[in-house]
mmCIF file of N, CA and C in Angstrom:
data_model
loop_
_atom_site.group_PDB
_atom_site.id
_atom_site.type_symbol
_atom_site.label_atom_id
_atom_site.label_comp_id
_atom_site.label_asym_id
_atom_site.label_seq_id
_atom_site.Cartn_x
_atom_site.Cartn_y
_atom_site.Cartn_z
ATOM 1 N N MET Q 1 23.367 31.208 35.273
ATOM 2 C CA MET Q 1 22.649 30.031 34.842
ATOM 3 C C MET Q 1 23.651 29.081 34.175
ATOM 4 N N THR Q 2 23.588 27.796 34.514
ATOM 5 C CA THR Q 2 24.520 26.829 33.933
ATOM 6 C C THR Q 2 24.041 26.400 32.550
ATOM 7 N N CYS Q 3 24.911 25.714 31.861
ATOM 8 C CA CYS Q 3 24.614 25.263 30.507
ATOM 9 C C CYS Q 3 23.398 24.329 30.501
ATOM 10 N N SER Q 4 23.285 23.438 31.470
ATOM 11 C CA SER Q 4 22.168 22.499 31.483
ATOM 12 C C SER Q 4 20.846 23.209 31.753
ATOM 13 N N HIS Q 5 20.879 24.279 32.605
ATOM 14 C CA HIS Q 5 19.660 25.051 32.840
ATOM 15 C C HIS Q 5 19.230 25.770 31.568
ATOM 16 N N ARG Q 6 20.190 26.364 30.878
ATOM 17 C CA ARG Q 6 19.888 27.069 29.633
ATOM 18 C C ARG Q 6 19.330 26.115 28.588
ATOM 19 N N GLU Q 7 19.961 24.953 28.504
ATOM 20 C CA GLU Q 7 19.508 23.956 27.530
ATOM 21 C C GLU Q 7 18.078 23.501 27.851
ATOM 22 N N ALA Q 8 17.785 23.276 29.136
ATOM 23 C CA ALA Q 8 16.442 22.857 29.539
ATOM 24 C C ALA Q 8 15.414 23.936 29.208
ATOM 25 N N GLN Q 9 15.770 25.192 29.451
ATOM 26 C CA GLN Q 9 14.843 26.281 29.134
ATOM 27 C C GLN Q 9 14.609 26.398 27.630
ATOM 28 N N MET Q 10 15.654 26.210 26.843
ATOM 29 C CA MET Q 10 15.513 26.283 25.392
ATOM 30 C C MET Q 10 14.618 25.149 24.882
ATOM 31 N N LYS Q 11 14.809 23.956 25.416
ATOM 32 C CA LYS Q 11 13.981 22.820 25.001
ATOM 33 C C LYS Q 11 12.523 23.043 25.391
ATOM 34 N N HIS Q 12 12.317 23.575 26.592
ATOM 35 C CA HIS Q 12 10.962 23.856 27.054
ATOM 36 C C HIS Q 12 10.293 24.899 26.149
ATOM 37 N N ALA Q 13 11.009 25.958 25.847
ATOM 38 C CA ALA Q 13 10.462 27.016 24.993
ATOM 39 C C ALA Q 13 10.135 26.462 23.604
ATOM 40 N N TYR Q 14 10.992 25.604 23.080
ATOM 41 C CA TYR Q 14 10.754 25.006 21.761
ATOM 42 C C TYR Q 14 9.528 24.097 21.791
ATOM 43 N N ALA Q 15 9.407 23.301 22.858
ATOM 44 C CA ALA Q 15 8.306 22.341 22.961
ATOM 45 C C ALA Q 15 6.960 23.030 23.099
ATOM 46 N N PHE Q 16 6.933 24.189 23.729
ATOM 47 C CA PHE Q 16 5.666 24.847 23.999
ATOM 48 C C PHE Q 16 5.438 26.105 23.166
ATOM 49 N N GLN Q 17 6.135 26.197 22.037
ATOM 50 C CA GLN Q 17 5.898 27.349 21.177
ATOM 51 C C GLN Q 17 4.519 27.226 20.528
ATOM 52 N N PRO Q 18 3.849 28.338 20.273
ATOM 53 C CA PRO Q 18 2.508 28.280 19.672
ATOM 54 C C PRO Q 18 2.575 27.681 18.268
ATOM 55 N N LEU Q 19 1.611 26.805 17.963
ATOM 56 C CA LEU Q 19 1.553 26.181 16.646
ATOM 57 C C LEU Q 19 0.589 26.939 15.753
ATOM 58 N N THR Q 20 0.894 26.930 14.478
ATOM 59 C CA THR Q 20 -0.036 27.497 13.500
ATOM 60 C C THR Q 20 -0.758 26.336 12.825
ATOM 61 N N GLU Q 21 -1.717 26.627 11.984
ATOM 62 C CA GLU Q 21 -2.460 25.556 11.306
ATOM 63 C C GLU Q 21 -1.566 24.743 10.385
ATOM 64 N N SER Q 22 -0.510 25.341 9.880
ATOM 65 C CA SER Q 22 0.372 24.614 8.975
ATOM 66 C C SER Q 22 1.382 23.742 9.713
ATOM 67 N N GLU Q 23 1.458 23.854 11.005
ATOM 68 C CA GLU Q 23 2.422 23.077 11.791
ATOM 69 C C GLU Q 23 1.726 21.977 12.583
ATOM 70 N N THR Q 24 1.125 21.040 11.868
ATOM 71 C CA THR Q 24 0.400 19.975 12.554
ATOM 72 C C THR Q 24 1.218 18.692 12.669
ATOM 73 N N ASP Q 25 2.271 18.539 11.876
ATOM 74 C CA ASP Q 25 3.093 17.327 11.934
ATOM 75 C C ASP Q 25 4.069 17.398 13.097
ATOM 76 N N LEU Q 26 4.309 16.252 13.689
ATOM 77 C CA LEU Q 26 5.308 16.175 14.751
ATOM 78 C C LEU Q 26 6.706 16.205 14.150
ATOM 79 N N VAL Q 27 7.629 16.801 14.852
ATOM 80 C CA VAL Q 27 9.015 16.848 14.421
ATOM 81 C C VAL Q 27 9.620 15.453 14.600
ATOM 82 N N VAL Q 28 10.432 15.026 13.645
ATOM 83 C CA VAL Q 28 11.106 13.743 13.762
ATOM 84 C C VAL Q 28 11.955 13.771 15.022
ATOM 85 N N GLY Q 29 11.798 12.752 15.867
ATOM 86 C CA GLY Q 29 12.422 12.793 17.181
ATOM 87 C C GLY Q 29 13.753 12.102 17.309
ATOM 88 N N GLY Q 30 14.361 11.657 16.251
ATOM 89 C CA GLY Q 30 15.647 10.996 16.401
ATOM 90 C C GLY Q 30 16.261 10.638 15.069
ATOM 91 N N GLN Q 31 17.453 10.099 15.146
ATOM 92 C CA GLN Q 31 18.182 9.745 13.933
ATOM 93 C C GLN Q 31 17.949 8.300 13.511
ATOM 94 N N TYR Q 32 17.404 7.463 14.382
ATOM 95 C CA TYR Q 32 17.371 6.026 14.120
ATOM 96 C C TYR Q 32 15.986 5.506 13.781
ATOM 97 N N GLN Q 33 15.115 6.367 13.304
ATOM 98 C CA GLN Q 33 13.790 5.949 12.899
ATOM 99 C C GLN Q 33 13.824 5.544 11.434
ATOM 100 N N TYR Q 34 12.922 4.636 11.070
ATOM 101 C CA TYR Q 34 12.830 4.250 9.671
ATOM 102 C C TYR Q 34 12.298 5.420 8.862
ATOM 103 N N ARG Q 35 12.944 5.684 7.760
ATOM 104 C CA ARG Q 35 12.486 6.726 6.843
ATOM 105 C C ARG Q 35 12.463 6.146 5.436
ATOM 106 N N GLU Q 36 11.363 6.308 4.753
ATOM 107 C CA GLU Q 36 11.250 5.842 3.375
ATOM 108 C C GLU Q 36 12.351 6.495 2.544
ATOM 109 N N GLY Q 37 13.160 5.677 1.892
ATOM 110 C CA GLY Q 37 14.253 6.200 1.085
ATOM 111 C C GLY Q 37 15.469 6.610 1.903
ATOM 112 N N GLY Q 38 15.442 6.363 3.217
ATOM 113 C CA GLY Q 38 16.565 6.728 4.079
ATOM 114 C C GLY Q 38 17.615 5.631 4.133
ATOM 115 N N GLU Q 39 18.497 5.731 5.112
ATOM 116 C CA GLU Q 39 19.542 4.722 5.283
ATOM 117 C C GLU Q 39 18.931 3.360 5.561
ATOM 118 N N TYR Q 40 19.619 2.329 5.129
ATOM 119 C CA TYR Q 40 19.167 0.971 5.381
ATOM 120 C C TYR Q 40 19.565 0.576 6.797
ATOM 121 N N HIS Q 41 18.627 0.010 7.553
ATOM 122 C CA HIS Q 41 18.897 -0.388 8.923
ATOM 123 C C HIS Q 41 18.554 -1.852 9.128
ATOM 124 N N LEU Q 42 19.237 -2.468 10.065
ATOM 125 C CA LEU Q 42 19.005 -3.864 10.407
ATOM 126 C C LEU Q 42 17.562 -4.081 10.834
ATOM 127 N N LEU Q 43 17.063 -3.209 11.694
ATOM 128 C CA LEU Q 43 15.683 -3.304 12.148
ATOM 129 C C LEU Q 43 14.843 -2.358 11.304
ATOM 130 N N ASN Q 44 14.079 -2.931 10.392
ATOM 131 C CA ASN Q 44 13.246 -2.152 9.494
ATOM 132 C C ASN Q 44 11.839 -2.750 9.508
ATOM 133 N N PRO Q 45 10.873 -2.132 8.878
ATOM 134 C CA PRO Q 45 9.502 -2.648 8.968
ATOM 135 C C PRO Q 45 9.352 -4.113 8.558
ATOM 136 N N LEU Q 46 10.082 -4.549 7.556
ATOM 137 C CA LEU Q 46 9.949 -5.936 7.108
ATOM 138 C C LEU Q 46 10.495 -6.913 8.149
ATOM 139 N N THR Q 47 11.694 -6.652 8.669
ATOM 140 C CA THR Q 47 12.256 -7.583 9.653
ATOM 141 C C THR Q 47 11.449 -7.577 10.945
ATOM 142 N N ILE Q 48 11.013 -6.417 11.376
ATOM 143 C CA ILE Q 48 10.216 -6.333 12.610
ATOM 144 C C ILE Q 48 8.905 -7.091 12.447
ATOM 145 N N SER Q 49 8.218 -6.902 11.321
ATOM 146 C CA SER Q 49 6.935 -7.591 11.131
ATOM 147 C C SER Q 49 7.135 -9.103 11.056
ATOM 148 N N LYS Q 50 8.217 -9.562 10.430
ATOM 149 C CA LYS Q 50 8.474 -11.007 10.345
ATOM 150 C C LYS Q 50 8.699 -11.614 11.725
ATOM 151 N N VAL Q 51 9.529 -10.971 12.549
ATOM 152 C CA VAL Q 51 9.798 -11.549 13.866
ATOM 153 C C VAL Q 51 8.552 -11.474 14.746
ATOM 154 N N GLN Q 52 7.777 -10.405 14.654
ATOM 155 C CA GLN Q 52 6.552 -10.317 15.446
ATOM 156 C C GLN Q 52 5.557 -11.401 15.033
ATOM 157 N N HIS Q 53 5.380 -11.580 13.744
ATOM 158 C CA HIS Q 53 4.457 -12.610 13.252
ATOM 159 C C HIS Q 53 4.937 -14.002 13.682
ATOM 160 N N ALA Q 54 6.216 -14.252 13.541
ATOM 161 C CA ALA Q 54 6.752 -15.568 13.890
ATOM 162 C C ALA Q 54 6.533 -15.887 15.365
ATOM 163 N N VAL Q 55 6.774 -14.912 16.221
ATOM 164 C CA VAL Q 55 6.638 -15.137 17.658
ATOM 165 C C VAL Q 55 5.172 -15.236 18.066
ATOM 166 N N ARG Q 56 4.352 -14.327 17.576
ATOM 167 C CA ARG Q 56 2.932 -14.329 17.964
ATOM 168 C C ARG Q 56 2.199 -15.570 17.480
ATOM 169 N N GLN Q 57 2.560 -16.063 16.290
ATOM 170 C CA GLN Q 57 1.878 -17.221 15.706
ATOM 171 C C GLN Q 57 2.632 -18.534 15.972
ATOM 172 N N ASN Q 58 3.783 -18.428 16.658
ATOM 173 C CA ASN Q 58 4.637 -19.611 16.892
ATOM 174 C C ASN Q 58 4.889 -20.330 15.562
ATOM 175 N N ASN Q 59 5.356 -19.552 14.577
ATOM 176 C CA ASN Q 59 5.488 -20.029 13.211
ATOM 177 C C ASN Q 59 6.964 -20.153 12.829
ATOM 178 N N PRO Q 60 7.510 -21.375 12.831
ATOM 179 C CA PRO Q 60 8.930 -21.564 12.485
ATOM 180 C C PRO Q 60 9.265 -21.143 11.057
ATOM 181 N N ALA Q 61 8.339 -21.297 10.123
ATOM 182 C CA ALA Q 61 8.617 -20.910 8.727
ATOM 183 C C ALA Q 61 8.810 -19.401 8.612
ATOM 184 N N THR Q 62 7.987 -18.633 9.297
ATOM 185 C CA THR Q 62 8.125 -17.179 9.261
ATOM 186 C C THR Q 62 9.390 -16.749 10.001
ATOM 187 N N PHE Q 63 9.727 -17.454 11.080
ATOM 188 C CA PHE Q 63 10.969 -17.136 11.783
ATOM 189 C C PHE Q 63 12.163 -17.399 10.868
ATOM 190 N N ARG Q 64 12.091 -18.438 10.069
ATOM 191 C CA ARG Q 64 13.164 -18.736 9.108
ATOM 192 C C ARG Q 64 13.270 -17.600 8.085
ATOM 193 N N GLU Q 65 12.124 -17.060 7.641
ATOM 194 C CA GLU Q 65 12.148 -15.915 6.716
ATOM 195 C C GLU Q 65 12.843 -14.728 7.376
ATOM 196 N N TYR Q 66 12.548 -14.525 8.656
ATOM 197 C CA TYR Q 66 13.186 -13.438 9.414
ATOM 198 C C TYR Q 66 14.700 -13.643 9.478
ATOM 199 N N THR Q 67 15.137 -14.846 9.830
ATOM 200 C CA THR Q 67 16.581 -15.085 9.932
ATOM 201 C C THR Q 67 17.254 -15.001 8.562
ATOM 202 N N ASP Q 68 16.559 -15.414 7.518
ATOM 203 C CA ASP Q 68 17.105 -15.273 6.161
ATOM 204 C C ASP Q 68 17.289 -13.797 5.801
ATOM 205 N N LEU Q 69 16.322 -12.966 6.196
ATOM 206 C CA LEU Q 69 16.454 -11.526 5.951
ATOM 207 C C LEU Q 69 17.677 -10.961 6.678
ATOM 208 N N LEU Q 70 17.860 -11.376 7.937
ATOM 209 C CA LEU Q 70 19.022 -10.886 8.693
ATOM 210 C C LEU Q 70 20.326 -11.368 8.067
ATOM 211 N N ASP Q 71 20.345 -12.636 7.659
ATOM 212 C CA ASP Q 71 21.559 -13.162 7.028
ATOM 213 C C ASP Q 71 21.877 -12.429 5.730
ATOM 214 N N ALA Q 72 20.853 -12.071 4.975
ATOM 215 C CA ALA Q 72 21.061 -11.374 3.706
ATOM 216 C C ALA Q 72 21.562 -9.956 3.919
ATOM 217 N N GLN Q 73 21.398 -9.430 5.124
ATOM 218 C CA GLN Q 73 21.803 -8.055 5.387
ATOM 219 C C GLN Q 73 23.320 -7.897 5.481
ATOM 220 N N ASN Q 74 24.043 -8.991 5.413
ATOM 221 C CA ASN Q 74 25.502 -8.873 5.348
ATOM 222 C C ASN Q 74 25.915 -8.016 4.160
ATOM 223 N N ARG Q 75 25.187 -8.170 3.068
ATOM 224 C CA ARG Q 75 25.512 -7.395 1.858
ATOM 225 C C ARG Q 75 25.279 -5.908 2.074
ATOM 226 N N GLU Q 76 24.379 -5.567 2.987
ATOM 227 C CA GLU Q 76 24.062 -4.166 3.255
ATOM 228 C C GLU Q 76 24.967 -3.563 4.337
ATOM 229 N N LEU Q 77 25.884 -4.362 4.859
ATOM 230 C CA LEU Q 77 26.829 -3.946 5.895
ATOM 231 C C LEU Q 77 26.120 -3.440 7.155
ATOM 232 N N CYS Q 78 25.035 -4.118 7.518
ATOM 233 C CA CYS Q 78 24.293 -3.745 8.722
ATOM 234 C C CYS Q 78 24.789 -4.499 9.951
ATOM 235 N N THR Q 79 25.622 -5.477 9.747
ATOM 236 C CA THR Q 79 26.142 -6.256 10.869
ATOM 237 C C THR Q 79 27.663 -6.280 10.797
ATOM 238 N N LEU Q 80 28.284 -6.540 11.933
ATOM 239 C CA LEU Q 80 29.748 -6.635 11.939
ATOM 240 C C LEU Q 80 30.231 -7.753 11.031
ATOM 241 N N ARG Q 81 29.519 -8.872 11.039
ATOM 242 C CA ARG Q 81 29.979 -9.987 10.204
ATOM 243 C C ARG Q 81 29.939 -9.642 8.725
ATOM 244 N N GLY Q 82 29.132 -8.643 8.342
ATOM 245 C CA GLY Q 82 29.111 -8.213 6.956
ATOM 246 C C GLY Q 82 30.386 -7.489 6.541
ATOM 247 N N LEU Q 83 31.164 -7.066 7.518
ATOM 248 C CA LEU Q 83 32.421 -6.375 7.233
ATOM 249 C C LEU Q 83 33.606 -7.334 7.126
ATOM 250 N N PHE Q 84 33.382 -8.590 7.495
ATOM 251 C CA PHE Q 84 34.468 -9.574 7.499
ATOM 252 C C PHE Q 84 34.336 -10.545 6.336
ATOM 253 N N LYS Q 85 35.468 -10.989 5.869
ATOM 254 C CA LYS Q 85 35.497 -12.095 4.915
ATOM 255 C C LYS Q 85 36.139 -13.259 5.665
ATOM 256 N N LEU Q 86 35.353 -14.284 5.922
ATOM 257 C CA LEU Q 86 35.846 -15.410 6.710
ATOM 258 C C LEU Q 86 36.705 -16.326 5.860
ATOM 259 N N ARG Q 87 37.755 -16.801 6.472
ATOM 260 C CA ARG Q 87 38.605 -17.807 5.832
ATOM 261 C C ARG Q 87 38.423 -19.105 6.600
ATOM 262 N N TYR Q 88 38.188 -20.166 5.892
ATOM 263 C CA TYR Q 88 37.958 -21.452 6.528
ATOM 264 C C TYR Q 88 39.228 -22.285 6.466
ATOM 265 N N ALA Q 89 39.460 -23.032 7.538
ATOM 266 C CA ALA Q 89 40.645 -23.896 7.614
ATOM 267 C C ALA Q 89 40.446 -25.115 6.721
ATOM 268 N N ASP Q 90 41.559 -25.643 6.226
ATOM 269 C CA ASP Q 90 41.484 -26.865 5.416
ATOM 270 C C ASP Q 90 41.075 -28.059 6.275
ATOM 271 N N GLN Q 91 41.555 -28.049 7.515
ATOM 272 C CA GLN Q 91 41.242 -29.134 8.446
ATOM 273 C C GLN Q 91 40.553 -28.554 9.675
ATOM 274 N N PRO Q 92 39.571 -29.269 10.239
ATOM 275 C CA PRO Q 92 38.938 -28.764 11.460
ATOM 276 C C PRO Q 92 39.919 -28.766 12.627
ATOM 277 N N ILE Q 93 39.708 -27.858 13.571
ATOM 278 C CA ILE Q 93 40.547 -27.790 14.773
ATOM 279 C C ILE Q 93 40.168 -28.953 15.682
ATOM 280 N N PRO Q 94 41.160 -29.691 16.196
ATOM 281 C CA PRO Q 94 40.844 -30.793 17.118
ATOM 282 C C PRO Q 94 40.108 -30.265 18.354
ATOM 283 N N LEU Q 95 39.131 -31.023 18.800
ATOM 284 C CA LEU Q 95 38.296 -30.597 19.914
ATOM 285 C C LEU Q 95 39.097 -30.318 21.175
ATOM 286 N N GLU Q 96 40.153 -31.046 21.408
ATOM 287 C CA GLU Q 96 40.955 -30.831 22.624
ATOM 288 C C GLU Q 96 41.717 -29.495 22.602
ATOM 289 N N GLU Q 97 41.807 -28.872 21.441
ATOM 290 C CA GLU Q 97 42.461 -27.564 21.345
ATOM 291 C C GLU Q 97 41.484 -26.396 21.507
ATOM 292 N N VAL Q 98 40.202 -26.694 21.574
ATOM 293 C CA VAL Q 98 39.177 -25.673 21.697
ATOM 294 C C VAL Q 98 38.912 -25.391 23.171
ATOM 295 N N GLU Q 99 38.892 -24.100 23.536
ATOM 296 C CA GLU Q 99 38.619 -23.748 24.929
ATOM 297 C C GLU Q 99 37.171 -24.060 25.269
ATOM 298 N N PRO Q 100 36.946 -24.558 26.495
ATOM 299 C CA PRO Q 100 35.568 -24.856 26.883
ATOM 300 C C PRO Q 100 34.755 -23.576 27.121
ATOM 301 N N ALA Q 101 33.459 -23.660 26.914
ATOM 302 C CA ALA Q 101 32.578 -22.530 27.195
ATOM 303 C C ALA Q 101 32.371 -22.453 28.699
ATOM 304 N N ARG Q 102 32.564 -21.294 29.276
ATOM 305 C CA ARG Q 102 32.404 -21.104 30.731
ATOM 306 C C ARG Q 102 31.566 -19.879 30.992
ATOM 307 N N ARG Q 103 30.786 -19.961 32.022
ATOM 308 C CA ARG Q 103 30.057 -18.769 32.479
ATOM 309 C C ARG Q 103 30.936 -18.018 33.438
ATOM 310 N N SER Q 104 30.909 -16.704 33.334
ATOM 311 C CA SER Q 104 31.725 -15.909 34.252
ATOM 312 C C SER Q 104 30.961 -15.578 35.508
#
Protein backbone atom coordinates (compact mmCIF):
# COMPACT_ATOMS: atom_id res chain seq x y z
CA MET A 1 0.00 0.00 0.00
CA THR A 2 1.40 3.43 -0.91
CA CYS A 3 1.63 6.38 1.42
CA SER A 4 -1.34 8.15 -0.20
CA HIS A 5 -3.52 5.03 0.15
CA ARG A 6 -2.59 4.72 3.81
CA GLU A 7 -3.24 8.39 4.40
CA ALA A 8 -6.66 8.16 2.69
CA GLN A 9 -7.61 5.15 4.81
CA MET A 10 -6.52 6.91 8.00
CA LYS A 11 -8.55 10.01 7.12
CA HIS A 12 -11.57 7.87 6.29
CA ALA A 13 -11.30 5.95 9.57
CA TYR A 14 -10.97 9.23 11.51
CA ALA A 15 -13.95 10.81 9.73
CA PHE A 16 -16.24 7.86 10.37
CA GLN A 17 -15.27 6.94 13.90
CA PRO A 18 -18.26 6.47 16.24
CA LEU A 19 -19.19 9.61 18.17
CA THR A 20 -20.16 9.72 21.81
CA GLU A 21 -22.61 12.19 23.34
CA SER A 22 -19.72 14.36 24.49
CA GLU A 23 -18.29 14.65 20.97
CA THR A 24 -20.88 16.85 19.31
CA ASP A 25 -18.61 19.74 18.24
CA LEU A 26 -16.96 19.70 14.85
CA VAL A 27 -13.18 19.61 14.78
CA VAL A 28 -11.57 22.87 13.64
CA GLY A 29 -10.84 22.29 9.98
CA GLY A 30 -7.89 24.54 9.31
CA GLN A 31 -5.33 27.02 10.50
CA TYR A 32 -6.76 30.15 8.87
CA GLN A 33 -10.14 30.42 10.56
CA TYR A 34 -10.99 33.30 12.85
CA ARG A 35 -10.59 32.35 16.48
CA GLU A 36 -11.54 34.59 19.38
CA GLY A 37 -8.28 35.60 21.03
CA GLY A 38 -6.27 34.00 18.20
CA GLU A 39 -3.83 35.52 15.74
CA TYR A 40 -4.83 38.76 14.09
CA HIS A 41 -5.73 38.34 10.42
CA LEU A 42 -6.38 40.75 7.59
CA LEU A 43 -9.74 39.15 6.88
CA ASN A 44 -11.63 39.09 10.16
CA PRO A 45 -15.31 39.41 11.08
CA LEU A 46 -15.21 43.21 11.22
CA THR A 47 -13.52 43.74 7.85
CA ILE A 48 -15.65 41.09 6.14
CA SER A 49 -18.90 42.56 7.49
CA LYS A 50 -17.87 46.09 6.43
CA VAL A 51 -17.07 45.10 2.85
CA GLN A 52 -20.23 42.98 2.56
CA HIS A 53 -22.41 45.81 3.88
CA ALA A 54 -20.73 48.36 1.63
CA VAL A 55 -21.20 46.26 -1.49
CA ARG A 56 -24.73 45.05 -0.76
CA GLN A 57 -25.98 48.53 0.18
CA ASN A 58 -23.82 50.38 -2.40
CA ASN A 59 -22.63 52.50 0.53
CA PRO A 60 -19.43 54.52 -0.11
CA ALA A 61 -19.19 55.61 3.55
CA THR A 62 -19.11 52.02 4.78
CA PHE A 63 -16.61 51.11 2.06
CA ARG A 64 -14.42 53.96 3.35
CA GLU A 65 -14.67 52.44 6.86
CA TYR A 66 -13.55 49.12 5.36
CA THR A 67 -10.56 50.68 3.59
CA ASP A 68 -9.64 52.60 6.75
CA LEU A 69 -9.63 49.32 8.67
CA LEU A 70 -7.33 47.76 6.06
CA ASP A 71 -5.03 50.77 6.10
CA ALA A 72 -4.84 50.65 9.90
CA GLN A 73 -3.75 47.01 9.72
CA ASN A 74 -0.26 48.12 8.74
CA ARG A 75 0.40 48.39 12.46
CA GLU A 76 -0.65 44.75 12.88
CA LEU A 77 1.79 43.63 10.15
CA CYS A 78 -0.98 41.93 8.19
CA THR A 79 0.16 43.36 4.88
CA LEU A 80 3.50 43.56 3.12
CA ARG A 81 3.37 47.34 3.17
CA GLY A 82 3.19 47.15 6.96
CA LEU A 83 6.71 45.72 6.92
CA PHE A 84 8.15 48.63 4.94
CA LYS A 85 9.04 52.14 5.95
CA LEU A 86 8.62 54.29 2.87
CA ARG A 87 11.03 57.08 2.11
CA TYR A 88 9.70 59.94 0.04
CA ALA A 89 11.80 61.87 -2.46
CA ASP A 90 12.39 65.58 -1.95
CA GLN A 91 11.42 66.19 -5.56
CA PRO A 92 8.88 64.28 -7.66
CA ILE A 93 10.23 62.07 -10.45
CA PRO A 94 9.75 63.70 -13.88
CA LEU A 95 6.96 62.01 -15.81
CA GLU A 96 9.22 61.24 -18.78
CA GLU A 97 11.38 59.07 -16.50
CA VAL A 98 8.44 56.92 -15.41
CA GLU A 99 7.84 53.70 -17.34
CA PRO A 100 4.44 53.50 -19.00
CA ALA A 101 1.86 51.00 -17.74
CA ARG A 102 1.52 48.12 -20.22
CA ARG A 103 -0.59 45.03 -20.33
CA SER A 104 1.31 41.86 -20.96
